[in-house]
Amino acid sequence: MVTPAKGTLELSAEKDSDLFYLARCSLGMLGVVAEVTLQCVPVQKLLEHTFVTTKKEVRKRHKNWLQENKHLRYMWIPDTDCVVVVKCNPLPEGKQPPVFKSKYSEEDRLEPVRSFYKQCALKHRAAAEGKLGDESKAPGDKDAKSLASGSSPSSVKDGLASLLLEVLSDDELAQLSFTELRDKLLAMDPLNYEHVMQVNKVEAEYWKRCEGFRVGWTDEILGFDCGGQQWVSEVCFPVGNFKKPTGEDITYMENLLDLIKKNGIPAPAPIEQRWSVRSRSLLSPASSPVDGSIFSWVGIIMYLPTDDAKQREAITNKFMEYRRTAQRKLWDAYEAYEHWAKLEVEADDKEWLRKRLSKSFPIDKLNKARKELDPNCILSNDIIDQLFPLPMEETS
């Protein structure tokens, strides 16, 4: 690690371990990492099992699934009783995966999504044509065609931005993946609670038709298509250990889904939940000194399926409201901390967040290391200054 004050340092668990575990997740505050030696494991083939179950069944089976599987992921679908469960485990060499023949082809899986798209697109096009007809009758206004082309006053343009949709042909629909179709659907009315919940129900049906097994290398299986541009807030919180998981991870999700419904939040699917073991990195959201500790990670999202600036701004504002609701109602109760790379520092929350971080992370130790390695704050930035302010005497 190259540092402003002490040049290049070599750190490891054996050599200056305190600074090593502090620097591993230090947000660039201590130095620039120039070289890393990674511990690797042999590449593995994984057997993935995907199926859909109910919230009640997840609550009942969660402890066993957590203990029995190498990798586990839930994808919760708001306003439905559907949870997509994805279990992945190493496939021993020479062993064949279970025989499973799906009754659905890829065409069959996408059929409900395509049908719903056609239904929604026709409805919105009719609404747009009706609005254009009304506008074209106003004295001095241009005809509906010129309004649709973008030459209308801003007040008219804004009203038409989410309505003017060209209905895609069957051939065009056949070229789109599920996530692309979902973007098309959400773009029609992304902040309408009822519309988004209908899209979620169609997604649940899609996943029911995707149940089955597949085999692939680790990098093929553990990643998945999460869709187009989106806002994401992901938090991490402790849930006990493998022998005695607390169940707080499922309670968190139940409370989050209740908040979505109670507040009418147009929350698209999926809300992804996964688990990891503890980290020894002192600033990791999953940091713990206790070996065997496990943590749950939950990510909420809102897609940005449109290029319209005003619509994107409206989605952004609604997402921040969504995130703020989860923050104020859940985070403190579950000791949840946001993934550093997805952290949003809102003006009203700076002081609250600063105090909260100081309760759970070794800020004094961090700032002591900063004073030694970067006394002139060359590596700092606005967010670092806001969240980890140095005492005045150290910055003078």
Short mmCIF file of C-alpha atoms in Angstrom, two decimals:
data_model
loop_
_atom_site.label_atom_id
_atom_site.label_comp_id
_atom_site.label_asym_id
_atom_site.label_seq_id
_atom_site.Cartn_x
_atom_site.Cartn_y
_atom_site.Cartn_z
CA MET A 1 0.00 0.00 0.00
CA VAL A 2 1.45 3.34 -1.09
CA THR A 3 0.93 6.02 1.57
CA PRO A 4 1.54 9.79 1.42
CA ALA A 5 3.65 9.94 4.60
CA LYS A 6 5.41 6.58 4.85
CA GLY A 7 5.81 5.50 1.26
CA THR A 8 5.13 1.88 0.35
CA LEU A 9 4.13 -0.50 3.14
CA GLU A 10 3.77 -4.27 3.00
CA LEU A 11 0.94 -5.52 5.20
CA SER A 12 -0.35 -9.00 6.00
CA ALA A 13 -2.07 -10.96 8.75
CA GLU A 14 1.41 -11.86 10.00
CA LYS A 15 3.15 -8.55 9.36
CA ASP A 16 1.53 -5.54 11.08
CA SER A 17 -1.79 -7.37 11.38
CA ASP A 18 -3.60 -4.49 13.14
CA LEU A 19 -2.99 -2.11 10.25
CA PHE A 20 -3.61 -4.91 7.75
CA TYR A 21 -7.16 -5.56 8.99
CA LEU A 22 -7.81 -1.83 9.25
CA ALA A 23 -6.53 -1.12 5.73
CA ARG A 24 -8.31 -4.01 4.00
CA CYS A 25 -11.56 -2.05 4.05
CA SER A 26 -10.48 1.56 4.65
CA LEU A 27 -12.29 3.29 1.76
CA GLY A 28 -8.99 4.57 0.38
CA MET A 29 -8.31 6.72 3.46
CA LEU A 30 -4.98 5.15 4.38
CA GLY A 31 -3.24 4.62 1.07
CA VAL A 32 -3.42 3.35 -2.49
CA VAL A 33 -3.32 -0.43 -2.80
CA ALA A 34 -0.73 -1.20 -5.44
CA GLU A 35 -0.37 -4.97 -5.16
CA VAL A 36 -2.49 -7.73 -3.64
CA THR A 37 -1.80 -11.39 -2.98
CA LEU A 38 -5.08 -13.28 -2.96
CA GLN A 39 -5.80 -16.66 -1.43
CA CYS A 40 -7.53 -18.79 -4.06
CA VAL A 41 -9.46 -22.04 -4.03
CA PRO A 42 -9.83 -24.59 -6.83
CA VAL A 43 -12.51 -23.76 -9.37
CA GLN A 44 -15.73 -25.65 -8.65
CA LYS A 45 -18.79 -26.77 -10.51
CA LEU A 46 -21.96 -25.90 -8.65
CA LEU A 47 -25.39 -27.45 -8.71
CA GLU A 48 -28.02 -24.71 -8.53
CA HIS A 49 -31.58 -25.46 -7.44
CA THR A 50 -34.16 -22.72 -7.99
CA PHE A 51 -37.74 -22.93 -6.77
CA VAL A 52 -40.55 -20.72 -5.47
CA THR A 53 -42.11 -21.10 -2.04
CA THR A 54 -44.18 -19.15 0.46
CA LYS A 55 -43.10 -16.76 3.22
CA LYS A 56 -44.42 -19.19 5.83
CA GLU A 57 -42.35 -22.03 4.38
CA VAL A 58 -39.23 -19.86 4.35
CA ARG A 59 -39.75 -19.06 8.03
CA LYS A 60 -40.16 -22.79 8.77
CA ARG A 61 -37.22 -24.09 6.70
CA HIS A 62 -34.75 -21.23 6.86
CA LYS A 63 -32.50 -22.58 9.63
CA ASN A 64 -32.03 -25.90 7.85
CA TRP A 65 -31.43 -24.28 4.47
CA LEU A 66 -28.86 -21.95 5.97
CA GLN A 67 -26.99 -24.84 7.60
CA GLU A 68 -27.22 -27.28 4.70
CA ASN A 69 -26.17 -25.14 1.71
CA LYS A 70 -22.87 -23.66 0.63
CA HIS A 71 -24.63 -20.69 -0.99
CA LEU A 72 -28.16 -19.47 -0.37
CA ARG A 73 -30.12 -16.59 -1.87
CA TYR A 74 -33.71 -15.49 -1.46
CA MET A 75 -35.46 -13.14 -3.88
CA TRP A 76 -38.51 -11.69 -2.16
CA ILE A 77 -41.32 -10.40 -4.38
CA PRO A 78 -43.28 -7.58 -2.71
CA ASP A 79 -47.07 -7.84 -2.39
CA THR A 80 -47.05 -11.55 -3.19
CA ASP A 81 -46.63 -14.67 -1.08
CA CYS A 82 -43.77 -15.79 -3.31
CA VAL A 83 -40.13 -16.11 -2.39
CA VAL A 84 -37.64 -17.37 -4.96
CA VAL A 85 -35.11 -19.67 -3.26
CA VAL A 86 -31.75 -20.34 -4.94
CA LYS A 87 -29.55 -23.01 -3.34
CA CYS A 88 -26.06 -23.72 -4.71
CA ASN A 89 -23.67 -26.48 -3.68
CA PRO A 90 -20.49 -28.03 -5.10
CA LEU A 91 -21.19 -30.93 -7.44
CA PRO A 92 -18.73 -33.74 -6.66
CA GLU A 93 -16.67 -34.84 -9.64
CA GLY A 94 -18.38 -37.68 -11.49
CA LYS A 95 -21.77 -37.12 -9.85
CA GLN A 96 -24.71 -36.34 -12.08
CA PRO A 97 -27.30 -33.67 -11.23
CA PRO A 98 -30.85 -34.76 -10.34
CA VAL A 99 -33.07 -35.63 -13.28
CA PHE A 100 -35.58 -32.83 -13.70
CA LYS A 101 -37.59 -32.10 -16.81
CA SER A 102 -39.33 -28.76 -16.77
CA LYS A 103 -42.74 -28.62 -18.39
CA TYR A 104 -41.99 -25.05 -19.52
CA SER A 105 -39.89 -23.96 -22.47
CA GLU A 106 -38.27 -20.51 -22.49
CA GLU A 107 -41.20 -19.33 -24.61
CA ASP A 108 -43.65 -20.65 -22.03
CA ARG A 109 -41.79 -18.91 -19.19
CA LEU A 110 -41.95 -15.54 -20.89
CA GLU A 111 -45.52 -15.85 -22.19
CA PRO A 112 -47.23 -14.24 -19.12
CA VAL A 113 -44.75 -11.34 -19.21
CA ARG A 114 -45.22 -10.72 -22.93
CA SER A 115 -49.00 -10.92 -22.62
CA PHE A 116 -49.03 -8.45 -19.75
CA TYR A 117 -46.76 -6.13 -21.71
CA LYS A 118 -49.18 -6.10 -24.66
CA GLN A 119 -52.14 -5.46 -22.37
CA CYS A 120 -50.41 -2.56 -20.60
CA ALA A 121 -48.89 -1.05 -23.75
CA LEU A 122 -52.25 -0.94 -25.55
CA LYS A 123 -53.90 0.64 -22.51
CA HIS A 124 -51.23 3.31 -22.20
CA ARG A 125 -51.18 4.03 -25.92
CA ALA A 126 -54.95 4.54 -25.86
CA ALA A 127 -54.58 6.90 -22.91
CA ALA A 128 -51.83 8.82 -24.73
CA GLU A 129 -53.90 9.11 -27.89
CA GLY A 130 -56.84 10.38 -25.84
CA LYS A 131 -54.69 12.99 -24.14
CA LEU A 132 -53.17 14.06 -27.45
CA GLY A 133 -56.64 14.40 -28.93
CA ASP A 134 -57.72 16.65 -26.08
CA GLU A 135 -54.61 18.81 -26.39
CA SER A 136 -54.95 19.14 -30.18
CA LYS A 137 -58.41 20.67 -29.77
CA ALA A 138 -57.14 23.56 -27.64
CA PRO A 139 -57.05 26.94 -29.45
CA GLY A 140 -53.66 27.72 -30.92
CA ASP A 141 -52.20 24.30 -30.16
CA LYS A 142 -50.45 22.22 -32.79
CA ASP A 143 -51.81 18.93 -33.97
CA ALA A 144 -51.41 15.72 -31.99
CA LYS A 145 -48.63 14.45 -34.22
CA SER A 146 -46.44 17.49 -33.59
CA LEU A 147 -47.14 17.26 -29.86
CA ALA A 148 -46.01 13.65 -29.85
CA SER A 149 -42.84 14.50 -31.74
CA GLY A 150 -41.61 16.68 -28.90
CA SER A 151 -42.60 20.15 -30.05
CA SER A 152 -45.30 20.56 -27.41
CA PRO A 153 -45.12 22.94 -24.44
CA SER A 154 -43.26 21.51 -21.47
CA SER A 155 -46.48 21.03 -19.48
CA VAL A 156 -47.83 18.77 -22.23
CA LYS A 157 -44.54 16.96 -22.78
CA ASP A 158 -44.30 16.07 -19.11
CA GLY A 159 -47.74 14.54 -19.14
CA LEU A 160 -47.00 12.48 -22.25
CA ALA A 161 -43.50 11.28 -21.39
CA SER A 162 -44.61 8.03 -19.77
CA LEU A 163 -47.65 7.48 -22.01
CA LEU A 164 -46.35 7.63 -25.57
CA LEU A 165 -45.37 4.04 -26.15
CA GLU A 166 -45.04 2.13 -29.34
CA VAL A 167 -46.45 -1.37 -28.91
CA LEU A 168 -43.68 -3.82 -29.79
CA SER A 169 -44.44 -6.55 -32.29
CA ASP A 170 -44.20 -10.24 -31.41
CA ASP A 171 -40.88 -10.44 -33.26
CA GLU A 172 -39.52 -7.50 -31.26
CA LEU A 173 -40.76 -8.98 -27.99
CA ALA A 174 -39.07 -12.27 -28.83
CA GLN A 175 -35.69 -10.49 -28.80
CA LEU A 176 -36.08 -9.27 -25.20
CA SER A 177 -34.95 -11.08 -22.07
CA PHE A 178 -37.10 -11.19 -18.95
CA THR A 179 -35.24 -8.29 -17.33
CA GLU A 180 -35.58 -6.19 -20.51
CA LEU A 181 -39.31 -6.92 -20.58
CA ARG A 182 -39.58 -5.94 -16.93
CA ASP A 183 -37.90 -2.61 -17.72
CA LYS A 184 -40.39 -2.01 -20.53
CA LEU A 185 -43.28 -2.71 -18.16
CA LEU A 186 -42.00 -0.56 -15.33
CA ALA A 187 -41.26 2.35 -17.67
CA MET A 188 -44.99 2.67 -18.35
CA ASP A 189 -45.79 3.83 -14.83
CA PRO A 190 -42.79 3.28 -12.51
CA LEU A 191 -44.19 5.10 -9.48
CA ASN A 192 -47.72 3.73 -9.59
CA TYR A 193 -48.00 1.30 -6.66
CA GLU A 194 -50.76 -0.80 -8.24
CA HIS A 195 -48.95 -1.08 -11.57
CA VAL A 196 -45.64 -2.06 -9.97
CA MET A 197 -47.36 -4.68 -7.82
CA GLN A 198 -48.97 -6.16 -10.95
CA VAL A 199 -45.53 -6.33 -12.57
CA ASN A 200 -44.27 -8.11 -9.43
CA LYS A 201 -47.06 -10.69 -9.68
CA VAL A 202 -46.15 -11.38 -13.29
CA GLU A 203 -42.52 -11.78 -12.18
CA ALA A 204 -43.61 -14.32 -9.57
CA GLU A 205 -45.33 -16.35 -12.28
CA TYR A 206 -42.18 -16.18 -14.41
CA TRP A 207 -40.05 -17.58 -11.59
CA LYS A 208 -42.53 -20.39 -10.92
CA ARG A 209 -41.97 -21.48 -14.50
CA CYS A 210 -38.18 -21.31 -14.04
CA GLU A 211 -38.01 -23.90 -11.26
CA GLY A 212 -35.35 -26.53 -11.77
CA PHE A 213 -31.65 -27.37 -11.66
CA ARG A 214 -28.61 -26.26 -13.60
CA VAL A 215 -24.88 -26.96 -13.37
CA GLY A 216 -22.09 -24.51 -14.08
CA TRP A 217 -18.79 -23.10 -12.89
CA THR A 218 -18.84 -20.85 -9.86
CA ASP A 219 -18.59 -17.61 -11.82
CA GLU A 220 -21.48 -18.66 -14.07
CA ILE A 221 -23.81 -19.70 -11.27
CA LEU A 222 -23.28 -17.16 -8.49
CA GLY A 223 -23.93 -14.14 -10.69
CA PHE A 224 -27.34 -13.38 -12.16
CA ASP A 225 -28.97 -10.86 -14.47
CA CYS A 226 -30.21 -8.10 -12.15
CA GLY A 227 -31.63 -5.87 -14.88
CA GLY A 228 -30.82 -2.43 -16.20
CA GLN A 229 -29.87 0.81 -14.48
CA GLN A 230 -31.10 0.97 -10.92
CA TRP A 231 -30.78 2.57 -7.52
CA VAL A 232 -29.65 0.11 -4.83
CA SER A 233 -29.33 0.30 -1.07
CA GLU A 234 -27.87 -2.80 0.55
CA VAL A 235 -27.54 -3.30 4.29
CA CYS A 236 -25.80 -5.93 6.37
CA PHE A 237 -26.68 -7.08 9.88
CA PRO A 238 -25.70 -9.91 12.29
CA VAL A 239 -27.89 -13.01 12.53
CA GLY A 240 -26.04 -15.23 15.02
CA ASN A 241 -24.01 -18.21 13.83
CA PHE A 242 -24.59 -21.38 11.85
CA LYS A 243 -25.35 -23.48 14.93
CA LYS A 244 -27.75 -20.93 16.40
CA PRO A 245 -29.06 -18.49 13.79
CA THR A 246 -31.29 -15.85 15.36
CA GLY A 247 -33.99 -15.74 12.69
CA GLU A 248 -33.73 -11.95 12.67
CA ASP A 249 -33.01 -12.06 8.94
CA ILE A 250 -36.50 -13.38 8.21
CA THR A 251 -38.13 -11.00 10.70
CA TYR A 252 -36.33 -8.10 9.01
CA MET A 253 -37.80 -9.10 5.66
CA GLU A 254 -41.29 -9.51 7.09
CA ASN A 255 -41.08 -6.02 8.57
CA LEU A 256 -39.66 -4.54 5.36
CA LEU A 257 -42.47 -6.04 3.26
CA ASP A 258 -45.03 -4.71 5.74
CA LEU A 259 -43.49 -1.22 5.43
CA ILE A 260 -43.73 -1.39 1.65
CA LYS A 261 -47.39 -2.30 1.78
CA LYS A 262 -48.32 0.10 4.59
CA ASN A 263 -46.63 3.07 2.89
CA GLY A 264 -47.69 2.20 -0.66
CA ILE A 265 -44.08 2.13 -1.86
CA PRO A 266 -43.86 1.11 -5.55
CA ALA A 267 -41.08 -1.38 -4.77
CA PRO A 268 -40.14 -3.59 -7.70
CA ALA A 269 -38.87 -7.14 -7.36
CA PRO A 270 -36.70 -8.73 -6.38
CA ILE A 271 -35.49 -7.76 -2.93
CA GLU A 272 -32.37 -9.89 -2.78
CA GLN A 273 -31.22 -11.46 0.48
CA ARG A 274 -27.96 -13.36 0.90
CA TRP A 275 -25.56 -14.38 3.67
CA SER A 276 -21.85 -14.27 4.39
CA VAL A 277 -19.51 -15.26 7.17
CA ARG A 278 -17.96 -12.55 9.31
CA SER A 279 -15.07 -10.43 8.14
CA ARG A 280 -11.98 -9.56 10.18
CA SER A 281 -11.69 -6.24 8.34
CA LEU A 282 -12.46 -3.66 11.02
CA LEU A 283 -14.52 -1.36 8.79
CA SER A 284 -16.50 -4.09 7.05
CA PRO A 285 -20.27 -3.95 7.68
CA ALA A 286 -19.89 -7.66 8.48
CA SER A 287 -16.98 -7.13 10.87
CA SER A 288 -16.92 -9.36 13.94
CA PRO A 289 -14.24 -10.70 16.28
CA VAL A 290 -16.26 -13.89 16.79
CA ASP A 291 -15.39 -16.77 14.49
CA GLY A 292 -18.48 -18.44 13.05
CA SER A 293 -20.63 -15.31 13.06
CA ILE A 294 -22.88 -14.88 10.04
CA PHE A 295 -24.44 -11.81 8.48
CA SER A 296 -27.41 -11.21 6.23
CA TRP A 297 -27.31 -8.75 3.33
CA VAL A 298 -30.54 -7.23 1.98
CA GLY A 299 -30.73 -5.02 -1.10
CA ILE A 300 -33.68 -2.82 -2.04
CA ILE A 301 -33.89 -1.40 -5.54
CA MET A 302 -35.73 0.89 -7.92
CA TYR A 303 -35.07 0.62 -11.63
CA LEU A 304 -34.39 3.58 -13.93
CA PRO A 305 -36.02 2.21 -17.09
CA THR A 306 -36.38 5.54 -18.88
CA ASP A 307 -34.11 8.22 -20.32
CA ASP A 308 -36.58 10.99 -19.50
CA ALA A 309 -34.77 13.30 -17.06
CA LYS A 310 -37.84 14.33 -15.08
CA GLN A 311 -39.05 10.75 -14.74
CA ARG A 312 -35.60 9.63 -13.58
CA GLU A 313 -35.57 12.43 -11.02
CA ALA A 314 -38.99 11.41 -9.74
CA ILE A 315 -37.87 7.76 -9.42
CA THR A 316 -34.71 8.89 -7.62
CA ASN A 317 -36.72 10.95 -5.13
CA LYS A 318 -39.10 8.06 -4.49
CA PHE A 319 -36.20 5.65 -4.01
CA MET A 320 -34.60 7.95 -1.44
CA GLU A 321 -37.93 8.06 0.39
CA TYR A 322 -38.07 4.24 0.26
CA ARG A 323 -34.53 3.95 1.58
CA ARG A 324 -35.20 6.54 4.29
CA THR A 325 -38.27 4.61 5.47
CA ALA A 326 -36.22 1.42 5.86
CA GLN A 327 -33.40 3.38 7.52
CA ARG A 328 -35.58 5.00 10.16
CA LYS A 329 -37.81 2.03 10.90
CA LEU A 330 -35.39 -0.90 10.71
CA TRP A 331 -31.68 -0.18 10.72
CA ASP A 332 -31.15 0.63 14.39
CA ALA A 333 -33.37 -2.23 15.55
CA TYR A 334 -31.30 -4.77 13.58
CA GLU A 335 -27.85 -3.13 13.82
CA ALA A 336 -27.90 -2.83 10.05
CA TYR A 337 -25.19 -0.91 8.19
CA GLU A 338 -25.14 0.07 4.55
CA HIS A 339 -22.69 -1.38 2.06
CA TRP A 340 -19.98 1.30 1.73
CA ALA A 341 -20.13 1.27 -2.08
CA LYS A 342 -23.90 1.94 -1.96
CA LEU A 343 -23.88 4.49 0.82
CA GLU A 344 -26.05 7.56 0.35
CA VAL A 345 -25.27 10.52 2.63
CA GLU A 346 -28.33 12.76 2.72
CA ALA A 347 -27.99 16.24 4.17
CA ASP A 348 -30.51 15.66 6.97
CA ASP A 349 -28.78 12.47 8.11
CA LYS A 350 -25.11 13.47 8.22
CA GLU A 351 -24.91 13.99 11.98
CA TRP A 352 -27.05 10.92 12.74
CA LEU A 353 -24.92 8.74 10.47
CA ARG A 354 -21.64 10.09 11.85
CA LYS A 355 -22.67 9.28 15.43
CA ARG A 356 -24.00 5.89 14.40
CA LEU A 357 -20.78 4.88 12.67
CA SER A 358 -18.72 5.93 15.69
CA LYS A 359 -20.67 3.48 17.86
CA SER A 360 -19.86 0.41 15.78
CA PHE A 361 -16.56 1.08 14.06
CA PRO A 362 -13.10 1.88 15.53
CA ILE A 363 -13.08 5.48 14.31
CA ASP A 364 -10.43 6.59 16.83
CA LYS A 365 -8.07 3.85 15.63
CA LEU A 366 -8.82 4.76 12.01
CA ASN A 367 -8.13 8.45 12.54
CA LYS A 368 -4.91 7.68 14.40
CA ALA A 369 -3.73 5.68 11.38
CA ARG A 370 -4.83 8.49 9.04
CA LYS A 371 -2.78 10.99 11.02
CA GLU A 372 0.30 8.78 10.68
CA LEU A 373 -0.13 7.76 7.02
CA ASP A 374 -1.87 10.79 5.50
CA PRO A 375 -1.42 13.77 7.84
CA ASN A 376 -2.32 16.32 5.15
CA CYS A 377 -5.53 14.48 4.16
CA ILE A 378 -4.44 14.06 0.56
CA LEU A 379 -6.64 10.97 0.27
CA SER A 380 -9.73 12.55 1.76
CA ASN A 381 -12.90 13.70 0.01
CA ASP A 382 -16.22 15.30 0.94
CA ILE A 383 -17.89 12.09 2.11
CA ILE A 384 -14.84 11.04 4.16
CA ASP A 385 -14.70 14.49 5.77
CA GLN A 386 -18.40 14.32 6.63
CA LEU A 387 -18.40 10.83 8.11
CA PHE A 388 -14.94 10.60 9.65
CA PRO A 389 -13.98 14.15 10.68
CA LEU A 390 -10.56 14.53 12.23
CA PRO A 391 -10.28 16.54 15.45
CA MET A 392 -9.32 20.15 14.70
CA GLU A 393 -5.87 19.87 16.19
CA GLU A 394 -5.07 17.03 13.80
CA THR A 395 -6.09 18.96 10.69
CA SER A 396 -4.60 22.35 11.59
#
